[in-house]
Amino acid sequence: MLVVVVLLVAAALAALILQARSYATRDAEHRTRAAAIALAHVPTVLDAMDSADPTAVLQPLAVAVRNSTGFDYVVFAGPDGTRYASTDHPELIGQPVYGPLQEELKGPVTLTMNNPLSHDMESSAPVTRPDGSVAGLVQVGYYVESALGAVGGQLPLLLGGAAAALVAGTAGAVLVRRRLRHQTRGLGPAEMTRMYEHHDAVLHAVREGVLIIGEDGRVVLANDEARRLLELRPGVEERPVAELGLDPGLAELLASGRSATDEVHRAAGRLLAVNVRSTAPFGGGAGSVATIRDTTELRALAGQAEAAQARLRLLYDAGLRVGTTLDVVQTAQELTDVAVPRFADFATVELAEAVLHGDEPVPGPGTADGPQVRRVAVGGVREDPSFRPVGARNDPPPGTPEATALATGQATLVTDLRRSRAWRDADPATADRMLASGVHSLISAPLTARGLTLGTVTFWRARESDAFEDEDVAVAEELVARTAVCLDNARRYTREHRLAEALQRSLLPRNVPEQSAVDVAYRYRPARQGVGGDWFDVLPLPGFRVALVVGDVVGHGLHAAATMGRLRTAVLNFSALDLPPDELLARLDELVTRLDQNEAAPADGDGGDGSEDGERAVTGATCLYAIYDPASGTCAMARAGHPPPALILPDGRVEIVDLPAGPLLGVGGLPFETTELQLAPGTTVALYTDGLVTGRDRDLDNGLTALRRAMASARAEGDGSPEDTCRAVFDALVPPHPRDDIALLVARTRLLEPDQVATWDVPFDFAAVSGIRRACADQLTVWGLEELSFTTELILSELITNAIRYGAEPVRVRMLRDTSLVCEVSDGSSTAPHLRYAATTDEGGRGLFLVAQTAERWGTRYTARGKVIWSEQTLTAPEFQFEAMVL
């Protein structure tokens, strides 16, 4: 024990000397170096060195620093080494300093100069100006005393302590042995050594950081991995966690001792998963143990996976949200809505003008010889006036990313727009505004489909957003490729829609023919997506009557428009036969049936399945046909599966006509029924197609209720004119973008005055003809049409004579005067007269020929009780009429 104690005293003395020397040297080095650097950055020192008399300021300053800090000397020198101030040897002011001047002027330098009993620790630092030039030098020195002298006074105490230690050590050895045997539970030295070796091996070899923290918040133990992950300095044991320089959140968690599982914190540029558990339940005393695991790479991989998943979600959402309509502009806007802000901060779409009209663009859009390019959509996280607005022409100049994308057919990436000279030179003012707003990178991709270049899409990122990378180019190309297909479909649909609409409008009446039976107004609104087969017409009939017709062919597109034209032409031709409504619809039904059979029949070489032609069959055509007679005020109407008409009576009441529906055209098998109404003058009749009163959110009953309300409102708010009624009904019932065509025909009835109509019942006797002829001549005199007396008497004589000769009772004559003169002779026979050319030897057969020559036109119509033969004359007799007949 004595030898051990002596050895311990010797070792302690040597360690004390070395430690004292090392500590004193290290302390002197740090203090002098810190002082020199601090003085070099004092503005007063720099100003003094650049003054005319540096010594006057720096010498007092050096003395004050030495006295207040305890340094042995302070020296200020110029850049050439000339001393400006010196505290230990003032007589050396003006003399050059010692040491490596050039090295000291480059940066802080610490030199050690050894003596037998002490050594000099000197640190120097250059004084630099704001521009980096050296204004002078600061030297701070400190004399370190001999370590042996410092320790010599402690030898008696050390030897006395060694003796006491010998006694205490002997007694303590026994106690310690007993205590150790108790604490180790009988384990011997070999077993304890092996256990601690295993403990150290596991603690320092494990790839997780282990940090044990005491109850007072100080570090008890930190393994190598914990030091590496947290970048802990040596000697962290017993230091408070708050002083380790950790992230505040992590430091708070470790100091609090609360339990935590895989909490993620940032430390030293890493993402660490931290688990904290209390050591108290396991016999370790109050405190906690923290295990730390580096998850930076795992997080990076997870971030890449999340980014890839976000891109997939973006492309999936684009497939759902882009191309929901067949509208070119809307499709382009949908792309910007999907891309912003999930992929870009701003997105712009430019298309060739031909695409907006549905045409195929010629090659080279945006070039000097190519079609013009216009901006059709802009989307952004905020309103930015630096971007050109929608509708602006935006032909890309050569060399710009947009022009490069159009020329190469591939997406172009610009990671830093400030370095893109071509982009900035194209429009410097706009480029400067965009750069000032924070835009810094872009991807421009061409819209290409079926070999056609439709335009470009440009994605922009600004401000804090990361610049586009190569991985983003693939996403942009996929987005643009999907949009290009949708845009091309919309373009082709636009072209077909435009052609179908042009065809339909060319088939619809451009203006209402002149007639005196009704005042007419109409409205037509094509569907937003595909024109349909709705049509209407106003057809003048003999006797100042008028036919009002509205029809609908189910479906949209060119075929529906063409079918509508065929049906309208058929109605026009059938109306020339002056047929009743039910008979006209019956003939129209037969026509549609024949069209269906002919078009459904297999064509030569098609295999006989009829699938393509079958698609062109007329299916679901409806029609409503009405005839109004202004002489009697009667209106006969029939419908084939069409919505019923509505009436506004003179007293303001609105009624829906209870008209038998009838089957759709082409169905056949059921007859059509005619309903005859007596309409007072000023009654408004509204005929319409189903698109006006039905829709996805409105059934027929609700639609008719809304129609009645709108018509009543139009009558209450104005004079109830057809134009006002059309406007009110459309404003109330028609959405901005209807899904079906809508046709509305509104007619307000008029009635001929009593003095415009003259009627005579004719006895069934040839002798009565002369009396009727004279009565008619008298009526013409009353009307002031004496010059028509001869021709009118001739026409009536022939028609009445034929009615008596070939017809049946009763015979009636009616003359109507309005814009022309109409003569009607009716009888109870349905025998149809016909015009023929009599031979020169024939005694008869010239009556209808004379009627045809003297009248403007003539014809026959059939009634329920017979027929009516009519003729129409102008109110002024043409010159040389009879001379022309003779010649």
PDB file of C-alpha atoms in Angstrom, residues 107-355:
ATOM      1  CA  GLY A 107      -4.616  36.324 -40.143  1.00  0.00           C
ATOM      2  CA  PRO A 108      -4.562  35.635 -36.394  1.00  0.00           C
ATOM      3  CA  VAL A 109      -1.282  33.943 -35.318  1.00  0.00           C
ATOM      4  CA  THR A 110      -0.216  32.646 -31.872  1.00  0.00           C
ATOM      5  CA  LEU A 111       3.495  32.192 -31.079  1.00  0.00           C
ATOM      6  CA  THR A 112       5.126  30.517 -28.071  1.00  0.00           C
ATOM      7  CA  MET A 113       8.632  31.588 -26.942  1.00  0.00           C
ATOM      8  CA  ASN A 114      10.085  29.300 -24.227  1.00  0.00           C
ATOM      9  CA  ASN A 115      12.356  30.378 -21.305  1.00  0.00           C
ATOM     10  CA  PRO A 116      13.909  28.197 -18.584  1.00  0.00           C
ATOM     11  CA  LEU A 117      11.267  28.999 -15.989  1.00  0.00           C
ATOM     12  CA  SER A 118       8.516  30.434 -18.095  1.00  0.00           C
ATOM     13  CA  HIS A 119       7.470  31.004 -21.654  1.00  0.00           C
ATOM     14  CA  ASP A 120       5.945  33.914 -23.536  1.00  0.00           C
ATOM     15  CA  MET A 121       2.516  33.369 -25.238  1.00  0.00           C
ATOM     16  CA  GLU A 122       1.956  36.024 -27.923  1.00  0.00           C
ATOM     17  CA  SER A 123      -1.056  36.344 -30.265  1.00  0.00           C
ATOM     18  CA  SER A 124      -1.346  38.774 -33.153  1.00  0.00           C
ATOM     19  CA  ALA A 125      -4.241  39.757 -35.403  1.00  0.00           C
ATOM     20  CA  PRO A 126      -4.409  42.085 -38.437  1.00  0.00           C
ATOM     21  CA  VAL A 127      -6.592  45.207 -38.390  1.00  0.00           C
ATOM     22  CA  THR A 128      -8.488  45.295 -41.717  1.00  0.00           C
ATOM     23  CA  ARG A 129     -10.480  48.002 -43.372  1.00  0.00           C
ATOM     24  CA  PRO A 130     -14.011  47.435 -44.784  1.00  0.00           C
ATOM     25  CA  ASP A 131     -12.553  46.920 -48.257  1.00  0.00           C
ATOM     26  CA  GLY A 132     -10.313  44.099 -46.937  1.00  0.00           C
ATOM     27  CA  SER A 133      -7.013  45.953 -46.934  1.00  0.00           C
ATOM     28  CA  VAL A 134      -4.726  45.693 -43.831  1.00  0.00           C
ATOM     29  CA  ALA A 135      -4.401  48.833 -41.751  1.00  0.00           C
ATOM     30  CA  GLY A 136      -2.067  47.440 -39.073  1.00  0.00           C
ATOM     31  CA  LEU A 137      -1.337  44.762 -36.494  1.00  0.00           C
ATOM     32  CA  VAL A 138      -2.255  44.036 -32.854  1.00  0.00           C
ATOM     33  CA  GLN A 139      -0.015  41.923 -30.578  1.00  0.00           C
ATOM     34  CA  VAL A 140      -1.029  40.729 -27.108  1.00  0.00           C
ATOM     35  CA  GLY A 141       1.515  38.869 -24.880  1.00  0.00           C
ATOM     36  CA  TYR A 142       1.347  36.933 -21.620  1.00  0.00           C
ATOM     37  CA  TYR A 143       4.218  35.372 -19.563  1.00  0.00           C
ATOM     38  CA  VAL A 144       3.385  31.900 -18.300  1.00  0.00           C
ATOM     39  CA  GLU A 145       5.199  31.120 -14.997  1.00  0.00           C
ATOM     40  CA  SER A 146       7.120  27.915 -14.421  1.00  0.00           C
ATOM     41  CA  ALA A 147       4.845  25.029 -13.548  1.00  0.00           C
ATOM     42  CA  LEU A 148       7.345  23.732 -11.008  1.00  0.00           C
ATOM     43  CA  GLY A 149       7.269  27.014  -9.134  1.00  0.00           C
ATOM     44  CA  ALA A 150       3.520  26.971  -9.079  1.00  0.00           C
ATOM     45  CA  VAL A 151       3.384  23.433  -7.725  1.00  0.00           C
ATOM     46  CA  GLY A 152       6.295  23.687  -5.269  1.00  0.00           C
ATOM     47  CA  GLY A 153       4.231  25.303  -2.565  1.00  0.00           C
ATOM     48  CA  GLN A 154       1.802  22.426  -2.620  1.00  0.00           C
ATOM     49  CA  LEU A 155       4.350  19.603  -1.862  1.00  0.00           C
ATOM     50  CA  PRO A 156       3.944  19.540   1.971  1.00  0.00           C
ATOM     51  CA  LEU A 157       0.250  19.345   1.634  1.00  0.00           C
ATOM     52  CA  LEU A 158       0.590  16.629  -0.964  1.00  0.00           C
ATOM     53  CA  LEU A 159       2.940  14.515   1.218  1.00  0.00           C
ATOM     54  CA  GLY A 160       0.713  14.924   4.257  1.00  0.00           C
ATOM     55  CA  GLY A 161      -2.236  13.898   2.250  1.00  0.00           C
ATOM     56  CA  ALA A 162      -0.306  10.876   0.988  1.00  0.00           C
ATOM     57  CA  ALA A 163       0.286   9.698   4.537  1.00  0.00           C
ATOM     58  CA  ALA A 164      -3.334  10.181   5.441  1.00  0.00           C
ATOM     59  CA  ALA A 165      -4.276   8.390   2.261  1.00  0.00           C
ATOM     60  CA  LEU A 166      -2.106   5.433   3.252  1.00  0.00           C
ATOM     61  CA  VAL A 167      -4.015   5.048   6.489  1.00  0.00           C
ATOM     62  CA  ALA A 168      -7.383   5.721   4.988  1.00  0.00           C
ATOM     63  CA  GLY A 169      -6.619   3.518   2.014  1.00  0.00           C
ATOM     64  CA  THR A 170      -5.776   0.541   4.156  1.00  0.00           C
ATOM     65  CA  ALA A 171      -9.016   0.890   6.089  1.00  0.00           C
ATOM     66  CA  GLY A 172     -10.997   1.773   3.036  1.00  0.00           C
ATOM     67  CA  ALA A 173      -9.699  -1.199   1.108  1.00  0.00           C
ATOM     68  CA  VAL A 174     -11.317  -3.539   3.577  1.00  0.00           C
ATOM     69  CA  LEU A 175     -14.604  -1.621   3.496  1.00  0.00           C
ATOM     70  CA  VAL A 176     -14.557  -1.293  -0.257  1.00  0.00           C
ATOM     71  CA  ARG A 177     -13.898  -4.980  -0.691  1.00  0.00           C
ATOM     72  CA  ARG A 178     -16.846  -5.850   1.441  1.00  0.00           C
ATOM     73  CA  ARG A 179     -19.044  -3.270  -0.323  1.00  0.00           C
ATOM     74  CA  LEU A 180     -18.008  -4.433  -3.772  1.00  0.00           C
ATOM     75  CA  ARG A 181     -18.698  -8.030  -2.933  1.00  0.00           C
ATOM     76  CA  HIS A 182     -22.155  -6.989  -1.813  1.00  0.00           C
ATOM     77  CA  GLN A 183     -22.858  -4.835  -4.905  1.00  0.00           C
ATOM     78  CA  THR A 184     -21.506  -7.356  -7.374  1.00  0.00           C
ATOM     79  CA  ARG A 185     -23.470 -10.100  -5.706  1.00  0.00           C
ATOM     80  CA  GLY A 186     -20.487 -12.292  -5.275  1.00  0.00           C
ATOM     81  CA  LEU A 187     -19.049 -11.839  -8.743  1.00  0.00           C
ATOM     82  CA  GLY A 188     -15.338 -11.989  -8.940  1.00  0.00           C
ATOM     83  CA  PRO A 189     -13.006  -9.636 -10.790  1.00  0.00           C
ATOM     84  CA  ALA A 190     -12.936 -11.800 -13.888  1.00  0.00           C
ATOM     85  CA  GLU A 191     -16.690 -11.950 -14.123  1.00  0.00           C
ATOM     86  CA  MET A 192     -17.033  -8.205 -13.537  1.00  0.00           C
ATOM     87  CA  THR A 193     -14.384  -7.441 -16.117  1.00  0.00           C
ATOM     88  CA  ARG A 194     -16.101  -9.605 -18.680  1.00  0.00           C
ATOM     89  CA  MET A 195     -19.478  -7.993 -17.916  1.00  0.00           C
ATOM     90  CA  TYR A 196     -18.156  -4.449 -18.290  1.00  0.00           C
ATOM     91  CA  GLU A 197     -16.343  -5.366 -21.485  1.00  0.00           C
ATOM     92  CA  HIS A 198     -19.597  -6.649 -22.924  1.00  0.00           C
ATOM     93  CA  HIS A 199     -21.346  -3.499 -21.693  1.00  0.00           C
ATOM     94  CA  ASP A 200     -18.833  -1.223 -23.417  1.00  0.00           C
ATOM     95  CA  ALA A 201     -18.849  -3.306 -26.588  1.00  0.00           C
ATOM     96  CA  VAL A 202     -22.625  -3.168 -26.908  1.00  0.00           C
ATOM     97  CA  LEU A 203     -22.908   0.467 -25.883  1.00  0.00           C
ATOM     98  CA  HIS A 204     -20.350   1.723 -28.389  1.00  0.00           C
ATOM     99  CA  ALA A 205     -20.933  -0.741 -31.230  1.00  0.00           C
ATOM    100  CA  VAL A 206     -24.703  -0.361 -31.455  1.00  0.00           C
ATOM    101  CA  ARG A 207     -25.936   1.724 -34.430  1.00  0.00           C
ATOM    102  CA  GLU A 208     -28.333   3.683 -32.285  1.00  0.00           C
ATOM    103  CA  GLY A 209     -27.382   6.633 -30.162  1.00  0.00           C
ATOM    104  CA  VAL A 210     -27.828   6.127 -26.434  1.00  0.00           C
ATOM    105  CA  LEU A 211     -28.034   9.113 -24.128  1.00  0.00           C
ATOM    106  CA  ILE A 212     -28.608   8.714 -20.388  1.00  0.00           C
ATOM    107  CA  ILE A 213     -29.796  11.843 -18.608  1.00  0.00           C
ATOM    108  CA  GLY A 214     -29.944  12.298 -14.875  1.00  0.00           C
ATOM    109  CA  GLU A 215     -32.752  13.627 -12.755  1.00  0.00           C
ATOM    110  CA  ASP A 216     -31.183  17.094 -12.801  1.00  0.00           C
ATOM    111  CA  GLY A 217     -31.202  17.252 -16.614  1.00  0.00           C
ATOM    112  CA  ARG A 218     -27.479  16.619 -16.996  1.00  0.00           C
ATOM    113  CA  VAL A 219     -25.886  14.115 -19.329  1.00  0.00           C
ATOM    114  CA  VAL A 220     -24.771  10.985 -17.540  1.00  0.00           C
ATOM    115  CA  LEU A 221     -23.581   8.961 -20.518  1.00  0.00           C
ATOM    116  CA  ALA A 222     -23.466   9.313 -24.283  1.00  0.00           C
ATOM    117  CA  ASN A 223     -22.239   6.545 -26.581  1.00  0.00           C
ATOM    118  CA  ASP A 224     -20.269   7.100 -29.780  1.00  0.00           C
ATOM    119  CA  GLU A 225     -23.304   7.018 -32.073  1.00  0.00           C
ATOM    120  CA  ALA A 226     -25.107   9.647 -29.969  1.00  0.00           C
ATOM    121  CA  ARG A 227     -22.047  11.877 -30.146  1.00  0.00           C
ATOM    122  CA  ARG A 228     -21.891  11.456 -33.913  1.00  0.00           C
ATOM    123  CA  LEU A 229     -25.571  12.025 -34.564  1.00  0.00           C
ATOM    124  CA  LEU A 230     -25.843  15.029 -32.251  1.00  0.00           C
ATOM    125  CA  GLU A 231     -22.300  16.286 -33.012  1.00  0.00           C
ATOM    126  CA  LEU A 232     -21.531  16.535 -29.305  1.00  0.00           C
ATOM    127  CA  ARG A 233     -18.208  17.905 -28.186  1.00  0.00           C
ATOM    128  CA  PRO A 234     -15.936  15.866 -25.879  1.00  0.00           C
ATOM    129  CA  GLY A 235     -16.708  16.088 -22.204  1.00  0.00           C
ATOM    130  CA  VAL A 236     -20.477  16.380 -22.421  1.00  0.00           C
ATOM    131  CA  GLU A 237     -20.988  14.278 -19.326  1.00  0.00           C
ATOM    132  CA  GLU A 238     -22.401  16.231 -16.407  1.00  0.00           C
ATOM    133  CA  ARG A 239     -23.342  19.092 -18.700  1.00  0.00           C
ATOM    134  CA  PRO A 240     -26.987  20.239 -18.812  1.00  0.00           C
ATOM    135  CA  VAL A 241     -28.886  19.188 -21.921  1.00  0.00           C
ATOM    136  CA  ALA A 242     -29.847  22.801 -22.591  1.00  0.00           C
ATOM    137  CA  GLU A 243     -26.139  23.667 -23.059  1.00  0.00           C
ATOM    138  CA  LEU A 244     -25.405  21.063 -25.715  1.00  0.00           C
ATOM    139  CA  GLY A 245     -26.492  23.332 -28.598  1.00  0.00           C
ATOM    140  CA  LEU A 246     -29.325  21.038 -29.712  1.00  0.00           C
ATOM    141  CA  ASP A 247     -32.509  22.006 -31.490  1.00  0.00           C
ATOM    142  CA  PRO A 248     -34.869  23.614 -28.938  1.00  0.00           C
ATOM    143  CA  GLY A 249     -37.541  20.981 -29.463  1.00  0.00           C
ATOM    144  CA  LEU A 250     -35.103  18.121 -29.030  1.00  0.00           C
ATOM    145  CA  ALA A 251     -33.447  19.740 -25.997  1.00  0.00           C
ATOM    146  CA  GLU A 252     -36.845  20.268 -24.365  1.00  0.00           C
ATOM    147  CA  LEU A 253     -37.789  16.625 -24.952  1.00  0.00           C
ATOM    148  CA  LEU A 254     -34.527  15.275 -23.463  1.00  0.00           C
ATOM    149  CA  ALA A 255     -34.625  17.603 -20.462  1.00  0.00           C
ATOM    150  CA  SER A 256     -38.280  16.964 -19.688  1.00  0.00           C
ATOM    151  CA  GLY A 257     -37.861  13.203 -19.269  1.00  0.00           C
ATOM    152  CA  ARG A 258     -41.321  12.539 -20.695  1.00  0.00           C
ATOM    153  CA  SER A 259     -41.867   9.343 -22.621  1.00  0.00           C
ATOM    154  CA  ALA A 260     -41.744   9.601 -26.418  1.00  0.00           C
ATOM    155  CA  THR A 261     -41.876   7.118 -29.262  1.00  0.00           C
ATOM    156  CA  ASP A 262     -40.267   7.851 -32.646  1.00  0.00           C
ATOM    157  CA  GLU A 263     -40.611  11.585 -32.371  1.00  0.00           C
ATOM    158  CA  VAL A 264     -38.832  13.196 -35.330  1.00  0.00           C
ATOM    159  CA  HIS A 265     -36.482  16.083 -34.616  1.00  0.00           C
ATOM    160  CA  ARG A 266     -33.859  17.857 -36.665  1.00  0.00           C
ATOM    161  CA  ALA A 267     -30.264  17.940 -35.429  1.00  0.00           C
ATOM    162  CA  ALA A 268     -27.021  18.664 -37.292  1.00  0.00           C
ATOM    163  CA  GLY A 269     -28.777  18.505 -40.625  1.00  0.00           C
ATOM    164  CA  ARG A 270     -30.310  15.107 -39.910  1.00  0.00           C
ATOM    165  CA  LEU A 271     -33.806  13.877 -39.154  1.00  0.00           C
ATOM    166  CA  LEU A 272     -33.634  11.835 -35.957  1.00  0.00           C
ATOM    167  CA  ALA A 273     -36.244   9.478 -34.532  1.00  0.00           C
ATOM    168  CA  VAL A 274     -36.046   9.814 -30.722  1.00  0.00           C
ATOM    169  CA  ASN A 275     -37.404   7.381 -28.128  1.00  0.00           C
ATOM    170  CA  VAL A 276     -37.341   8.380 -24.452  1.00  0.00           C
ATOM    171  CA  ARG A 277     -38.112   6.143 -21.485  1.00  0.00           C
ATOM    172  CA  SER A 278     -37.750   6.650 -17.729  1.00  0.00           C
ATOM    173  CA  THR A 279     -35.043   4.601 -15.948  1.00  0.00           C
ATOM    174  CA  ALA A 280     -36.743   4.663 -12.542  1.00  0.00           C
ATOM    175  CA  PRO A 281     -38.884   1.513 -12.965  1.00  0.00           C
ATOM    176  CA  PHE A 282     -35.809  -0.540 -13.860  1.00  0.00           C
ATOM    177  CA  GLY A 283     -33.625   0.248 -10.838  1.00  0.00           C
ATOM    178  CA  GLY A 284     -31.596   2.945 -12.490  1.00  0.00           C
ATOM    179  CA  GLY A 285     -32.734   5.772 -10.273  1.00  0.00           C
ATOM    180  CA  ALA A 286     -34.562   8.878 -11.375  1.00  0.00           C
ATOM    181  CA  GLY A 287     -33.675   9.922 -14.907  1.00  0.00           C
ATOM    182  CA  SER A 288     -34.286   8.874 -18.475  1.00  0.00           C
ATOM    183  CA  VAL A 289     -32.598   7.080 -21.335  1.00  0.00           C
ATOM    184  CA  ALA A 290     -32.985   8.252 -24.930  1.00  0.00           C
ATOM    185  CA  THR A 291     -32.285   6.167 -28.013  1.00  0.00           C
ATOM    186  CA  ILE A 292     -31.669   8.068 -31.220  1.00  0.00           C
ATOM    187  CA  ARG A 293     -31.921   6.693 -34.757  1.00  0.00           C
ATOM    188  CA  ASP A 294     -30.954   8.469 -38.007  1.00  0.00           C
ATOM    189  CA  THR A 295     -33.944   8.477 -40.407  1.00  0.00           C
ATOM    190  CA  THR A 296     -32.635  11.038 -42.889  1.00  0.00           C
ATOM    191  CA  GLU A 297     -32.207   8.631 -45.779  1.00  0.00           C
ATOM    192  CA  LEU A 298     -35.448   6.886 -44.942  1.00  0.00           C
ATOM    193  CA  ARG A 299     -37.217  10.241 -44.927  1.00  0.00           C
ATOM    194  CA  ALA A 300     -35.579  11.140 -48.226  1.00  0.00           C
ATOM    195  CA  LEU A 301     -36.795   7.885 -49.765  1.00  0.00           C
ATOM    196  CA  ALA A 302     -40.216   8.446 -48.242  1.00  0.00           C
ATOM    197  CA  GLY A 303     -40.194  11.989 -49.625  1.00  0.00           C
ATOM    198  CA  GLN A 304     -39.344  10.677 -53.080  1.00  0.00           C
ATOM    199  CA  ALA A 305     -42.117   8.121 -52.809  1.00  0.00           C
ATOM    200  CA  GLU A 306     -44.547  10.804 -51.674  1.00  0.00           C
ATOM    201  CA  ALA A 307     -43.474  13.037 -54.556  1.00  0.00           C
ATOM    202  CA  ALA A 308     -43.984  10.185 -57.027  1.00  0.00           C
ATOM    203  CA  GLN A 309     -47.356   9.422 -55.480  1.00  0.00           C
ATOM    204  CA  ALA A 310     -48.315  13.100 -55.688  1.00  0.00           C
ATOM    205  CA  ARG A 311     -47.410  13.097 -59.382  1.00  0.00           C
ATOM    206  CA  LEU A 312     -49.537  10.013 -59.961  1.00  0.00           C
ATOM    207  CA  ARG A 313     -52.452  11.616 -58.113  1.00  0.00           C
ATOM    208  CA  LEU A 314     -51.998  14.724 -60.234  1.00  0.00           C
ATOM    209  CA  LEU A 315     -52.121  12.722 -63.448  1.00  0.00           C
ATOM    210  CA  TYR A 316     -55.117  10.769 -62.188  1.00  0.00           C
ATOM    211  CA  ASP A 317     -56.988  13.932 -61.275  1.00  0.00           C
ATOM    212  CA  ALA A 318     -56.086  15.420 -64.649  1.00  0.00           C
ATOM    213  CA  GLY A 319     -57.681  12.429 -66.344  1.00  0.00           C
ATOM    214  CA  LEU A 320     -60.874  13.082 -64.388  1.00  0.00           C
ATOM    215  CA  ARG A 321     -61.004  16.891 -64.550  1.00  0.00           C
ATOM    216  CA  VAL A 322     -59.549  17.733 -67.958  1.00  0.00           C
ATOM    217  CA  GLY A 323     -61.839  17.206 -70.925  1.00  0.00           C
ATOM    218  CA  THR A 324     -65.147  17.123 -69.066  1.00  0.00           C
ATOM    219  CA  THR A 325     -66.660  19.209 -71.869  1.00  0.00           C
ATOM    220  CA  LEU A 326     -66.162  19.392 -75.611  1.00  0.00           C
ATOM    221  CA  ASP A 327     -65.278  23.068 -75.401  1.00  0.00           C
ATOM    222  CA  VAL A 328     -61.763  24.035 -76.466  1.00  0.00           C
ATOM    223  CA  VAL A 329     -61.372  27.021 -74.145  1.00  0.00           C
ATOM    224  CA  GLN A 330     -62.946  25.228 -71.187  1.00  0.00           C
ATOM    225  CA  THR A 331     -60.634  22.242 -71.667  1.00  0.00           C
ATOM    226  CA  ALA A 332     -57.588  24.531 -71.678  1.00  0.00           C
ATOM    227  CA  GLN A 333     -58.804  26.259 -68.516  1.00  0.00           C
ATOM    228  CA  GLU A 334     -59.349  22.885 -66.834  1.00  0.00           C
ATOM    229  CA  LEU A 335     -55.673  22.053 -67.411  1.00  0.00           C
ATOM    230  CA  THR A 336     -54.546  25.253 -65.668  1.00  0.00           C
ATOM    231  CA  ASP A 337     -56.926  24.558 -62.791  1.00  0.00           C
ATOM    232  CA  VAL A 338     -55.426  21.082 -62.293  1.00  0.00           C
ATOM    233  CA  ALA A 339     -51.785  22.173 -62.612  1.00  0.00           C
ATOM    234  CA  VAL A 340     -52.025  25.177 -60.249  1.00  0.00           C
ATOM    235  CA  PRO A 341     -50.856  25.061 -57.479  1.00  0.00           C
ATOM    236  CA  ARG A 342     -50.060  21.337 -57.284  1.00  0.00           C
ATOM    237  CA  PHE A 343     -47.498  21.365 -60.092  1.00  0.00           C
ATOM    238  CA  ALA A 344     -46.827  25.004 -60.933  1.00  0.00           C
ATOM    239  CA  ASP A 345     -47.520  28.470 -59.585  1.00  0.00           C
ATOM    240  CA  PHE A 346     -48.784  29.670 -62.967  1.00  0.00           C
ATOM    241  CA  ALA A 347     -49.903  27.927 -66.151  1.00  0.00           C
ATOM    242  CA  THR A 348     -50.706  29.395 -69.567  1.00  0.00           C
ATOM    243  CA  VAL A 349     -52.167  27.790 -72.686  1.00  0.00           C
ATOM    244  CA  GLU A 350     -51.726  29.157 -76.204  1.00  0.00           C
ATOM    245  CA  LEU A 351     -53.582  27.717 -79.196  1.00  0.00           C
ATOM    246  CA  ALA A 352     -53.539  28.356 -82.904  1.00  0.00           C
ATOM    247  CA  GLU A 353     -56.508  30.431 -83.988  1.00  0.00           C
ATOM    248  CA  ALA A 354     -57.653  27.690 -86.350  1.00  0.00           C
ATOM    249  CA  VAL A 355     -58.099  25.349 -83.379  1.00  0.00           C
TER     250      VAL A 355
END
